Amino acid sequence: MRSTGTQWAAVSAGVLLASLITAPTAQAAENGTAVAPTTRIDQKAVGWQPCEDLDPVGDAKLECATITVPLARTTGGERVNDLAETVEIALSRVRATGTAEHTMLVNPGGPGSAGRMWAAHTHNRMPAELRETYDVVAFDPRGMGASTPAVTCDPDFFTPVRKDTVPADAAEEDALRQDAEAYAAACAEGAGPLLDHMRTEDTAHDMDAIRIALDLEQVDYLGYSYGSYLGTVYSSLYPDSVRAVILDSVVNPDNPWYESNLVQSRALDRAAHNFFAWVARHDDTYGLGTDREAVADAYYDLRAELRENPLDDTVGPTEFEGAVIVVAYSGNAWPAVAGALAAQVNDDDPAPLLALHDSYGDDADSDPGYGGYLAVQCTDAEWPGDWQTWRANAEAVHEDAPFMGWHNIWYNAPCATWEGESAPWFQIGDGPYEHPAYDGDVLIVHATGDGATPVEGSHALRGRLPGSSLVIEDGGITHGVALTGNTCVDETVVAYLQDLTLPERGVEGPDLTCDARPEPQPRTAQSAPHAPVDRLGPIGLETTR
């Protein structure tokens, strides 16, 4: 699943004062599940220093640090000969304004996203009563952001104008396949042994190392998007290490990444049609058509035109898709995207569309995030090895969901030839070879119109977590709901974090339904907003970025 958003620069300003040593491999239990490795902390201290590479957010005062953890966390990894090899995890913290009673560990999604800025974002989103009692800690997952070593592949991959993601013939399809294979090979060359140790399970073990380094018996956890899957895995491996768990915009636990991306492409298409319908309702502002189909036609006509005549040698159809996908993640982006479409279609003015690409599109700086995304997705689960399967699924999903059907396939296509060692999907449950699900209290939150992670995933996860309660934002159109302004949802989140009170669990979900926030109002802004958007976008199955 593809997550996209603002990428923040990475050079850790922290000082390493914690040394972590773990058993090199997990031991298989009788039922086939893995036992979490034992972690010994030689020095439980984190050297917090002022962050030198992160800009402040609001009035939050960020501190940074690093800890060192073993490279080999799970079984596998034939290219690792030295079991003492390590990686550094970059951390950030915003202290409680009063006496810290709890610590919130937060992950904004991805995979591939640097996470340290989210300590400040989360702190600022919290109401005063939570800021007073919570330290908020965020981290760049292994291989990403300021954590080292980092996954690097090929920044030139994103040089515009890229090939159209919808191949017109076999020759174009073959050229796209060659690009995907070359990118996978570049990642193998650039990241080396790290690629065998980038699974979600590896990061979950790193999270418990963070908890131990902070000298905490338990942490609270808030995970958005892919962060929901990370939290599901972490709470399964370390059930005694968590106090409160909030999983927002949930990855379906029953769909490994390849299957999940196919489902996601259809959800992205539904979200795009919600956007087209909104534009049609405001035809007096945008002039793109008075019904959803007319607006969709205007969008696809523009896409076809960009194939023949890219804007400023910068925005062709693939760059166009990479920027416009934001409408499936955030309703707040709808006015800017609609304004950019209208300016180009009606006035032949490319400036807003170029600005949209500058804010949300891919460029050379996208390489670490894309490589990190693939490093996790390609090894978290098994992928089809024969291209015929990929093509058949691509053609079927494109027929049903052309908005991102082929785009999502190519975004994940490097997984077809990925060199990192893959493992079976970390499935929670009580069946053979499944990992025991966390049975403590969990709050699950989801919007019904989320395009990046279809809402069905939250219902599936609720069924696998016996202590969970599901809160639905009915009619919500934004990927990421908790602490974003819906009073009904936020009051539920605050009550849970303060005294572990959850909505009463019924026979089936949802356990609480909240009305959606008002839809955005139209405007004719001539530039794209620069607010960070985390999108779990095209991944081949669903999305990422």
Coordinates of C-alpha atoms in Angstrom, one line a residue:
M1 CA 0.0 0.0 0.0
R2 CA 1.5 3.2 -1.0
S3 CA 1.9 6.1 1.5
T4 CA 2.8 9.5 0.3
G5 CA 3.5 12.7 2.0
T6 CA 6.0 15.3 2.8
Q7 CA 9.5 13.8 3.2
W8 CA 11.7 15.4 5.8
A9 CA 15.5 15.5 5.6
A10 CA 17.6 13.1 7.6
V11 CA 20.7 13.5 9.6
S12 CA 20.3 12.4 13.2
A13 CA 21.2 15.0 15.8
G14 CA 20.9 12.4 18.5
V15 CA 23.6 10.8 20.6
L16 CA 23.6 7.1 21.0
L17 CA 23.6 6.0 24.6
A18 CA 21.7 2.8 24.4
S19 CA 23.1 -0.5 23.3
L20 CA 20.7 -3.3 22.4
I21 CA 21.6 -6.9 21.9
T22 CA 19.0 -9.5 20.8
A23 CA 19.0 -13.1 19.8
P24 CA 19.7 -13.3 16.1
T25 CA 16.7 -15.3 15.2
A26 CA 13.2 -16.0 16.4
Q27 CA 12.5 -19.5 17.6
A28 CA 9.6 -21.4 16.0
A29 CA 6.8 -22.3 18.4
E30 CA 5.0 -25.6 18.1
N31 CA 2.1 -24.1 16.2
G32 CA 4.5 -22.6 13.7
T33 CA 4.5 -19.0 15.0
A34 CA 7.6 -17.0 15.8
V35 CA 8.6 -16.2 19.4
A36 CA 9.8 -12.6 19.9
P37 CA 13.6 -12.4 20.4
T38 CA 14.9 -11.6 23.9
T39 CA 16.3 -8.1 24.2
R40 CA 19.0 -7.1 26.7
I41 CA 19.6 -3.4 27.3
D42 CA 23.2 -2.7 28.3
Q43 CA 22.5 1.0 29.1
K44 CA 19.0 2.2 29.5
A45 CA 19.5 5.9 28.6
V46 CA 18.7 8.0 25.6
G47 CA 20.8 11.0 24.9
W48 CA 18.1 13.6 24.0
Q49 CA 19.5 16.7 22.2
P50 CA 17.9 19.6 20.4
C51 CA 17.0 18.5 16.8
E52 CA 19.3 20.1 14.3
D53 CA 17.5 18.8 11.2
L54 CA 13.8 19.2 12.0
D55 CA 11.9 22.4 11.8
P56 CA 9.6 23.2 14.7
V57 CA 5.8 22.6 14.4
G58 CA 3.7 25.0 16.3
D59 CA 4.9 25.4 19.8
A60 CA 6.2 21.9 20.1
K61 CA 9.8 21.6 21.2
L62 CA 11.4 18.6 19.5
E63 CA 14.3 16.6 20.9
C64 CA 16.2 14.0 18.9
A65 CA 18.3 10.9 19.7
T66 CA 19.3 7.6 18.2
I67 CA 19.4 4.0 19.5
T68 CA 21.3 1.1 18.1
V69 CA 19.6 -2.3 17.4
P70 CA 20.6 -5.5 15.8
L71 CA 20.3 -5.7 12.0
A72 CA 19.1 -9.4 12.2
R73 CA 15.8 -9.4 14.0
T74 CA 14.1 -12.4 12.5
T75 CA 15.1 -15.6 10.7
G76 CA 16.7 -15.4 7.3
G77 CA 19.2 -13.1 5.8
E78 CA 21.9 -15.2 4.2
R79 CA 23.9 -12.1 3.3
V80 CA 24.5 -11.2 7.0
N81 CA 27.6 -12.9 8.1
D82 CA 28.3 -10.8 11.2
L83 CA 25.5 -11.2 13.8
A84 CA 26.9 -8.1 15.5
E85 CA 25.8 -5.9 12.6
T86 CA 23.5 -3.1 13.7
V87 CA 21.3 -0.3 12.5
E88 CA 20.6 3.0 14.1
I89 CA 17.0 4.2 14.7
A90 CA 16.4 7.9 14.8
L91 CA 13.9 9.1 17.5
S92 CA 12.2 12.4 18.3
R93 CA 10.3 13.4 21.4
V94 CA 8.0 16.2 22.6
R95 CA 7.8 16.3 26.3
A96 CA 4.5 16.6 28.3
T97 CA 3.7 20.1 29.3
G98 CA 3.1 18.9 32.9
T99 CA 4.1 15.6 34.6
A100 CA 4.4 12.8 32.1
E101 CA 2.2 9.9 33.1
H102 CA 2.3 8.1 29.8
T103 CA 4.3 7.9 26.6
M104 CA 2.7 7.8 23.2
L105 CA 4.7 6.1 20.4
V106 CA 3.3 7.2 17.1
N107 CA 3.7 6.0 13.5
P108 CA 2.2 8.0 10.6
G109 CA 2.0 5.2 8.0
G110 CA 3.9 4.2 4.9
P111 CA 5.8 2.1 4.7
G112 CA 8.7 4.2 3.5
S113 CA 7.7 7.3 5.4
A114 CA 10.0 9.1 7.8
G115 CA 8.1 9.5 11.1
R116 CA 10.0 11.8 13.4
M117 CA 8.0 14.9 12.6
W118 CA 4.9 13.2 13.9
A119 CA 5.9 13.6 17.5
A120 CA 5.3 17.3 17.0
H121 CA 2.2 16.9 14.8
T122 CA 0.6 14.5 17.3
H123 CA 1.4 16.7 20.3
N124 CA -0.2 19.7 18.6
R125 CA -3.3 17.7 17.7
M126 CA -3.8 16.5 21.2
P127 CA -6.1 18.6 23.5
A128 CA -4.4 20.4 26.4
E129 CA -5.3 17.7 28.9
L130 CA -3.4 15.0 26.9
R131 CA -0.5 17.3 26.2
E132 CA -0.1 17.8 29.9
T133 CA 0.3 14.1 30.7
Y134 CA 1.8 12.6 27.6
D135 CA 5.4 12.5 26.2
V136 CA 5.1 11.8 22.5
V137 CA 7.8 9.8 20.8
A138 CA 8.1 9.2 17.1
F139 CA 10.8 7.4 15.0
D140 CA 12.1 6.9 11.5
P141 CA 11.7 3.2 10.9
R142 CA 14.9 1.2 10.0
G143 CA 16.3 2.1 6.6
M144 CA 14.3 5.3 6.4
G145 CA 14.7 9.0 7.1
A146 CA 17.6 9.7 9.5
S147 CA 17.9 6.0 10.6
T148 CA 21.0 4.4 9.2
P149 CA 21.9 2.7 7.0
A150 CA 19.2 4.0 4.7
V151 CA 17.6 2.4 1.7
T152 CA 18.7 4.2 -1.5
C153 CA 18.0 3.1 -5.0
D154 CA 17.9 5.3 -8.0
P155 CA 16.8 9.0 -7.8
D156 CA 16.9 9.3 -11.6
F157 CA 13.9 6.9 -11.7
F158 CA 11.6 9.8 -11.1
T159 CA 13.1 12.1 -13.8
P160 CA 10.2 13.5 -15.8
V161 CA 8.6 12.9 -18.2
R162 CA 8.1 9.2 -17.2
K163 CA 6.5 6.5 -19.3
D164 CA 2.7 6.4 -19.3
T165 CA 1.5 3.8 -16.7
V166 CA -1.2 2.6 -19.1
P167 CA 0.8 0.8 -21.8
A168 CA -0.6 1.2 -25.3
D169 CA 1.0 -2.0 -26.6
A170 CA 3.3 -4.9 -25.7
A171 CA 6.4 -2.8 -26.4
E172 CA 5.4 -0.1 -23.9
E173 CA 4.5 -2.8 -21.3
D174 CA 7.9 -4.4 -21.7
A175 CA 9.7 -1.1 -21.3
L176 CA 7.8 -0.5 -18.0
R177 CA 8.8 -3.9 -16.8
Q178 CA 12.4 -3.2 -17.6
D179 CA 12.2 0.0 -15.6
A180 CA 10.8 -1.9 -12.6
E181 CA 13.4 -4.6 -12.8
A182 CA 16.2 -2.0 -13.0
Y183 CA 14.9 -0.2 -10.0
A184 CA 14.8 -3.4 -8.0
A185 CA 18.3 -4.1 -9.0
A186 CA 19.4 -0.6 -8.0
C187 CA 17.8 -1.1 -4.6
A188 CA 19.7 -4.3 -4.1
E189 CA 23.0 -2.6 -5.0
G190 CA 22.3 0.4 -2.8
A191 CA 20.9 -1.2 0.3
G192 CA 22.7 -4.6 0.3
P193 CA 22.0 -6.9 3.4
L194 CA 19.6 -4.4 4.8
L195 CA 17.0 -5.6 2.3
D196 CA 16.7 -8.9 4.1
H197 CA 15.7 -7.2 7.4
M198 CA 13.1 -4.6 6.5
R199 CA 9.9 -6.5 7.3
T200 CA 7.2 -5.1 9.5
E201 CA 8.1 -7.7 12.1
D202 CA 11.7 -6.3 12.2
T203 CA 10.4 -2.8 12.9
A204 CA 8.0 -4.1 15.6
H205 CA 11.0 -5.6 17.4
D206 CA 12.8 -2.2 17.1
M207 CA 9.7 -0.6 18.7
D208 CA 10.1 -2.7 21.8
A209 CA 13.8 -1.8 21.9
I210 CA 12.7 1.9 21.9
R211 CA 10.3 1.2 24.8
I212 CA 13.1 -0.5 26.8
A213 CA 15.6 2.2 26.0
L214 CA 13.1 4.7 27.4
D215 CA 13.0 2.6 30.5
L216 CA 9.2 2.1 30.3
E217 CA 7.1 -0.9 31.2
Q218 CA 4.5 0.0 28.7
V219 CA 3.8 2.5 25.9
D220 CA 0.6 3.7 24.3
Y221 CA 0.6 3.4 20.5
L222 CA -1.1 5.5 17.8
G223 CA -0.7 4.1 14.2
Y224 CA -2.2 5.5 11.1
S225 CA -2.6 3.7 7.8
Y226 CA 0.3 1.2 7.4
G227 CA 1.0 2.1 11.1
S228 CA -2.1 0.2 12.0
Y229 CA -0.6 -3.0 10.6
L230 CA 2.7 -2.2 12.4
G231 CA 0.7 -1.8 15.7
T232 CA -1.2 -5.1 15.1
V233 CA 2.1 -6.9 14.7
Y234 CA 3.7 -5.2 17.6
S235 CA 0.9 -5.9 20.0
S236 CA 0.9 -9.5 18.9
L237 CA 4.6 -9.9 19.6
Y238 CA 4.7 -7.8 22.8
P239 CA 1.2 -7.9 24.4
D240 CA 2.5 -6.9 27.8
S241 CA 4.3 -3.8 26.4
V242 CA 1.3 -1.8 25.4
R243 CA -1.3 0.0 27.6
A244 CA -3.5 1.7 24.9
V245 CA -3.6 0.9 21.2
I246 CA -5.3 3.2 18.6
L247 CA -5.3 1.9 15.0
D248 CA -6.6 4.4 12.4
S249 CA -7.4 3.8 8.7
V250 CA -6.7 0.1 9.0
V251 CA -4.8 -2.2 6.7
N252 CA -7.0 -5.3 6.2
P253 CA -5.2 -8.1 8.2
D254 CA -6.6 -10.8 5.8
N255 CA -5.1 -9.3 2.6
P256 CA -1.3 -9.7 2.0
W257 CA 0.2 -6.8 0.1
Y258 CA -0.4 -8.0 -3.5
E259 CA -4.0 -8.8 -2.9
S260 CA -4.4 -5.7 -0.8
N261 CA -3.2 -3.5 -3.6
L262 CA -5.7 -4.9 -6.0
V263 CA -8.5 -4.1 -3.5
Q264 CA -7.0 -0.7 -2.9
S265 CA -7.1 0.3 -6.6
R266 CA -10.8 -0.1 -6.6
A267 CA -11.2 1.9 -3.4
L268 CA -9.1 4.7 -4.8
D269 CA -11.4 4.7 -7.8
R270 CA -14.4 5.0 -5.6
A271 CA -12.8 7.9 -3.8
A272 CA -11.9 9.6 -7.1
H273 CA -15.6 9.4 -8.1
N274 CA -16.6 11.0 -4.8
F275 CA -14.2 13.8 -5.7
F276 CA -15.7 14.1 -9.3
A277 CA -19.2 14.2 -7.8
W278 CA -18.1 17.0 -5.5
V279 CA -16.6 19.0 -8.4
A280 CA -19.9 18.6 -10.3
R281 CA -21.9 19.9 -7.4
H282 CA -19.7 23.1 -7.6
D283 CA -19.8 23.5 -11.4
D284 CA -20.4 27.2 -10.9
T285 CA -16.9 27.4 -9.5
Y286 CA -15.0 24.9 -11.6
G287 CA -16.9 24.6 -14.8
L288 CA -15.9 21.0 -15.5
G289 CA -19.4 19.4 -15.7
T290 CA -22.6 19.2 -13.9
D291 CA -22.5 15.5 -13.1
R292 CA -19.8 13.0 -12.0
E293 CA -19.4 11.4 -15.3
A294 CA -18.8 14.7 -17.1
V295 CA -16.1 15.6 -14.6
A296 CA -14.5 12.2 -14.9
D297 CA -14.5 12.6 -18.7
A298 CA -12.7 16.0 -18.3
Y299 CA -10.1 14.4 -16.1
Y300 CA -9.4 11.5 -18.4
D301 CA -9.4 13.7 -21.5
L302 CA -6.7 15.9 -19.8
R303 CA -4.7 12.8 -18.9
A304 CA -4.8 11.7 -22.6
E305 CA -3.7 15.2 -23.6
L306 CA -0.8 15.1 -21.2
R307 CA 0.4 11.9 -22.8
E308 CA 0.8 13.7 -26.1
N309 CA 1.8 17.1 -24.7
P310 CA 3.4 17.1 -21.2
L311 CA 3.4 20.4 -19.4
D312 CA 6.7 22.2 -19.2
D313 CA 8.6 18.9 -19.8
T314 CA 7.5 18.1 -16.2
V315 CA 4.0 16.7 -16.0
G316 CA 2.9 13.9 -18.2
P317 CA 0.2 11.3 -17.4
T318 CA 2.2 9.5 -14.8
E319 CA 3.3 12.7 -12.9
F320 CA -0.4 13.8 -13.2
E321 CA -1.6 10.6 -11.5
G322 CA 1.1 10.9 -8.8
A323 CA -0.2 14.3 -7.8
V324 CA -3.9 13.9 -8.2
I325 CA -4.0 10.7 -6.1
V326 CA -4.1 13.0 -3.1
V327 CA -7.9 13.4 -3.6
A328 CA -8.2 9.8 -2.3
Y329 CA -6.4 10.6 0.9
S330 CA -7.6 14.0 2.0
G331 CA -10.8 16.0 1.3
N332 CA -8.8 19.1 2.3
A333 CA -6.9 18.7 -1.0
W334 CA -10.1 18.7 -3.2
P335 CA -10.3 22.4 -3.8
A336 CA -6.7 22.7 -4.9
V337 CA -6.9 19.7 -7.2
A338 CA -10.2 20.9 -8.7
G339 CA -8.8 24.4 -9.2
A340 CA -5.7 23.0 -10.9
L341 CA -7.9 20.9 -13.3
A342 CA -10.2 23.8 -14.1
A343 CA -7.3 26.2 -14.7
Q344 CA -5.7 23.8 -17.2
V345 CA -8.9 22.6 -18.9
N346 CA -10.8 25.9 -19.1
D347 CA -8.0 28.5 -19.2
D348 CA -5.0 26.6 -20.6
D349 CA -3.1 27.8 -17.4
P350 CA -0.6 25.2 -16.3
A351 CA 0.7 27.0 -13.2
P352 CA -1.7 25.4 -10.7
L353 CA -1.2 21.9 -12.0
L354 CA 2.6 22.4 -11.9
A355 CA 2.3 23.6 -8.4
L356 CA 0.2 20.6 -7.5
H357 CA 2.9 18.3 -8.8
D358 CA 5.5 20.3 -6.9
S359 CA 3.6 19.7 -3.7
Y360 CA 2.4 16.1 -4.1
G361 CA 4.2 14.6 -7.0
D362 CA 7.3 12.4 -7.2
D363 CA 10.8 13.7 -7.8
A364 CA 14.4 12.6 -7.0
D365 CA 13.7 13.2 -3.3
S366 CA 11.0 10.5 -3.5
D367 CA 13.6 7.8 -4.0
P368 CA 14.3 7.0 -0.3
G369 CA 10.6 6.8 0.5
Y370 CA 9.8 4.6 -2.5
G371 CA 12.8 2.4 -1.9
G372 CA 11.8 2.0 1.7
Y373 CA 8.2 1.3 0.8
L374 CA 9.3 -1.5 -1.5
A375 CA 11.8 -2.9 1.0
V376 CA 9.0 -3.6 3.4
Q377 CA 6.2 -4.5 1.0
C378 CA 8.3 -6.8 -1.2
T379 CA 9.6 -8.9 1.8
D380 CA 6.5 -8.7 4.1
A381 CA 4.7 -11.3 2.1
E382 CA 5.1 -13.4 -1.1
W383 CA 4.4 -11.9 -4.5
P384 CA 3.6 -13.6 -7.8
G385 CA 6.7 -14.6 -9.7
D386 CA 5.1 -14.9 -13.2
W387 CA 4.2 -11.7 -15.1
Q388 CA 1.1 -13.3 -16.6
T389 CA -0.6 -13.1 -13.2
W390 CA 0.3 -9.4 -12.8
R391 CA -0.9 -8.6 -16.3
A392 CA -4.2 -10.4 -15.9
N393 CA -4.9 -8.7 -12.6
A394 CA -3.8 -5.3 -14.1
E395 CA -6.2 -5.6 -17.0
A396 CA -9.1 -6.6 -14.8
V397 CA -8.6 -3.9 -12.2
H398 CA -8.0 -1.2 -14.9
E399 CA -11.3 -2.2 -16.5
D400 CA -13.1 -1.7 -13.2
A401 CA -11.0 1.1 -11.7
P402 CA -8.9 3.0 -14.3
F403 CA -8.1 5.9 -11.9
M404 CA -5.0 4.1 -10.5
G405 CA -5.3 0.5 -11.7
W406 CA -2.2 0.2 -13.9
H407 CA -0.4 2.9 -11.8
N408 CA -0.6 0.8 -8.7
I409 CA 0.6 -2.3 -10.5
W410 CA 3.7 -0.5 -11.7
Y411 CA 4.3 1.1 -8.4
N412 CA 4.7 -2.4 -6.9
A413 CA 6.2 -4.2 -9.9
P414 CA 9.7 -4.1 -8.6
C415 CA 8.5 -6.7 -6.1
A416 CA 8.3 -9.2 -9.0
T417 CA 12.1 -9.4 -9.1
W418 CA 13.1 -8.1 -5.6
E419 CA 16.3 -9.6 -4.2
G420 CA 15.4 -9.2 -0.5
E421 CA 14.2 -12.4 1.2
S422 CA 10.5 -12.5 1.7
A423 CA 8.5 -14.2 4.4
P424 CA 4.9 -15.3 4.9
W425 CA 2.4 -12.6 5.8
F426 CA 2.2 -12.0 9.6
Q427 CA -1.3 -13.2 10.1
I428 CA -2.9 -12.8 13.5
G429 CA -5.5 -15.3 14.7
D430 CA -5.9 -18.7 16.4
G431 CA -5.4 -20.9 13.3
P432 CA -2.4 -23.0 12.3
Y433 CA 0.7 -20.9 11.7
E434 CA -1.1 -17.7 12.8
H435 CA 0.3 -15.4 15.4
P436 CA -1.8 -15.0 18.6
A437 CA -3.8 -11.8 18.4
Y438 CA -3.5 -9.2 21.1
D439 CA -6.5 -9.6 23.4
G440 CA -6.3 -6.3 25.3
D441 CA -8.3 -3.2 24.6
V442 CA -7.9 -1.6 21.2
L443 CA -9.6 1.4 19.6
I444 CA -10.1 1.1 15.8
V445 CA -11.1 4.2 13.8
H446 CA -12.0 4.5 10.1
A447 CA -13.8 6.7 7.6
T448 CA -16.2 5.1 5.3
G449 CA -15.0 7.0 2.2
D450 CA -11.2 6.3 2.8
G451 CA -9.7 5.6 -0.6
A452 CA -6.2 4.4 0.6
T453 CA -7.4 1.7 3.0
P454 CA -10.9 0.5 2.4
V455 CA -13.1 0.5 5.5
E456 CA -13.7 -3.2 5.2
G457 CA -10.3 -3.7 6.7
S458 CA -11.4 -2.2 10.0
H459 CA -14.3 -4.6 10.2
A460 CA -11.9 -7.5 9.5
L461 CA -9.5 -6.4 12.1
R462 CA -12.2 -5.9 14.7
G463 CA -13.2 -9.6 14.1
R464 CA -9.6 -10.7 14.9
L465 CA -9.0 -8.5 17.9
P466 CA -11.4 -9.6 20.7
G467 CA -10.9 -6.6 22.9
S468 CA -11.4 -4.0 20.2
S469 CA -14.1 -1.4 19.6
L470 CA -14.7 0.1 16.1
V471 CA -15.5 3.8 15.6
I472 CA -16.7 4.7 12.1
E473 CA -16.8 8.2 10.7
D474 CA -19.9 7.7 8.5
G475 CA -19.4 9.6 5.2
G476 CA -15.8 10.6 6.1
I477 CA -13.5 11.2 3.1
T478 CA -10.1 11.5 4.7
H479 CA -7.4 8.9 5.3
G480 CA -6.6 9.4 9.0
V481 CA -9.4 10.4 11.5
A482 CA -8.2 10.4 15.1
L483 CA -7.3 13.8 16.5
T484 CA -8.1 15.6 13.3
G485 CA -11.2 17.6 14.3
N486 CA -14.2 15.3 14.4
T487 CA -15.5 16.0 17.9
C488 CA -17.3 12.7 18.3
V489 CA -14.2 10.7 17.3
D490 CA -11.8 12.8 19.3
E491 CA -13.8 12.7 22.5
T492 CA -13.7 8.9 22.2
V493 CA -10.0 8.9 21.7
V494 CA -9.4 11.2 24.7
A495 CA -11.6 9.1 26.9
Y496 CA -9.7 5.9 25.9
L497 CA -6.3 7.5 26.5
Q498 CA -7.3 9.0 29.8
D499 CA -8.9 6.0 31.5
L500 CA -9.1 3.2 28.9
T501 CA -12.8 3.6 28.3
L502 CA -14.0 2.2 25.0
P503 CA -17.4 2.2 23.3
E504 CA -19.3 -0.9 24.4
R505 CA -18.6 -3.7 22.0
G506 CA -21.6 -5.2 20.3
V507 CA -22.2 -8.5 18.5
E508 CA -20.8 -6.9 15.3
G509 CA -19.4 -3.5 14.4
P510 CA -19.4 -0.6 14.3
D511 CA -19.5 0.0 18.0
L512 CA -19.9 3.7 17.6
T513 CA -20.9 5.7 14.5
C514 CA -19.9 9.4 14.2
D515 CA -21.2 11.7 11.6
A516 CA -18.6 12.9 9.1
R517 CA -17.2 16.4 9.2
P518 CA -18.6 18.9 6.7
E519 CA -17.2 18.4 3.1
P520 CA -14.8 21.1 1.9
Q521 CA -15.9 24.3 0.4
P522 CA -14.9 25.2 -3.2
R523 CA -12.2 27.8 -3.8
T524 CA -10.2 28.9 -6.8
A525 CA -6.8 28.9 -5.2
Q526 CA -4.1 29.0 -7.8
S527 CA -1.6 26.9 -5.9
A528 CA -1.6 23.6 -4.1
P529 CA -1.5 23.5 -0.3
H530 CA 1.8 22.5 1.3
A531 CA 0.3 20.7 4.3
P532 CA 1.8 17.2 4.7
V533 CA -0.4 14.4 3.5
D534 CA 0.3 10.8 4.4
R535 CA -1.0 8.6 1.7
L536 CA -0.9 4.9 1.7
G537 CA -1.2 4.8 -2.0
P538 CA -0.6 2.5 -4.8
I539 CA 1.3 -0.5 -4.0
G540 CA 0.3 -2.9 -6.5
L541 CA -2.5 -3.9 -4.5
E542 CA -3.8 -0.8 -3.2
T543 CA -1.3 2.0 -3.0
T544 CA 1.6 3.6 -1.4
R545 CA 4.1 6.2 -2.0

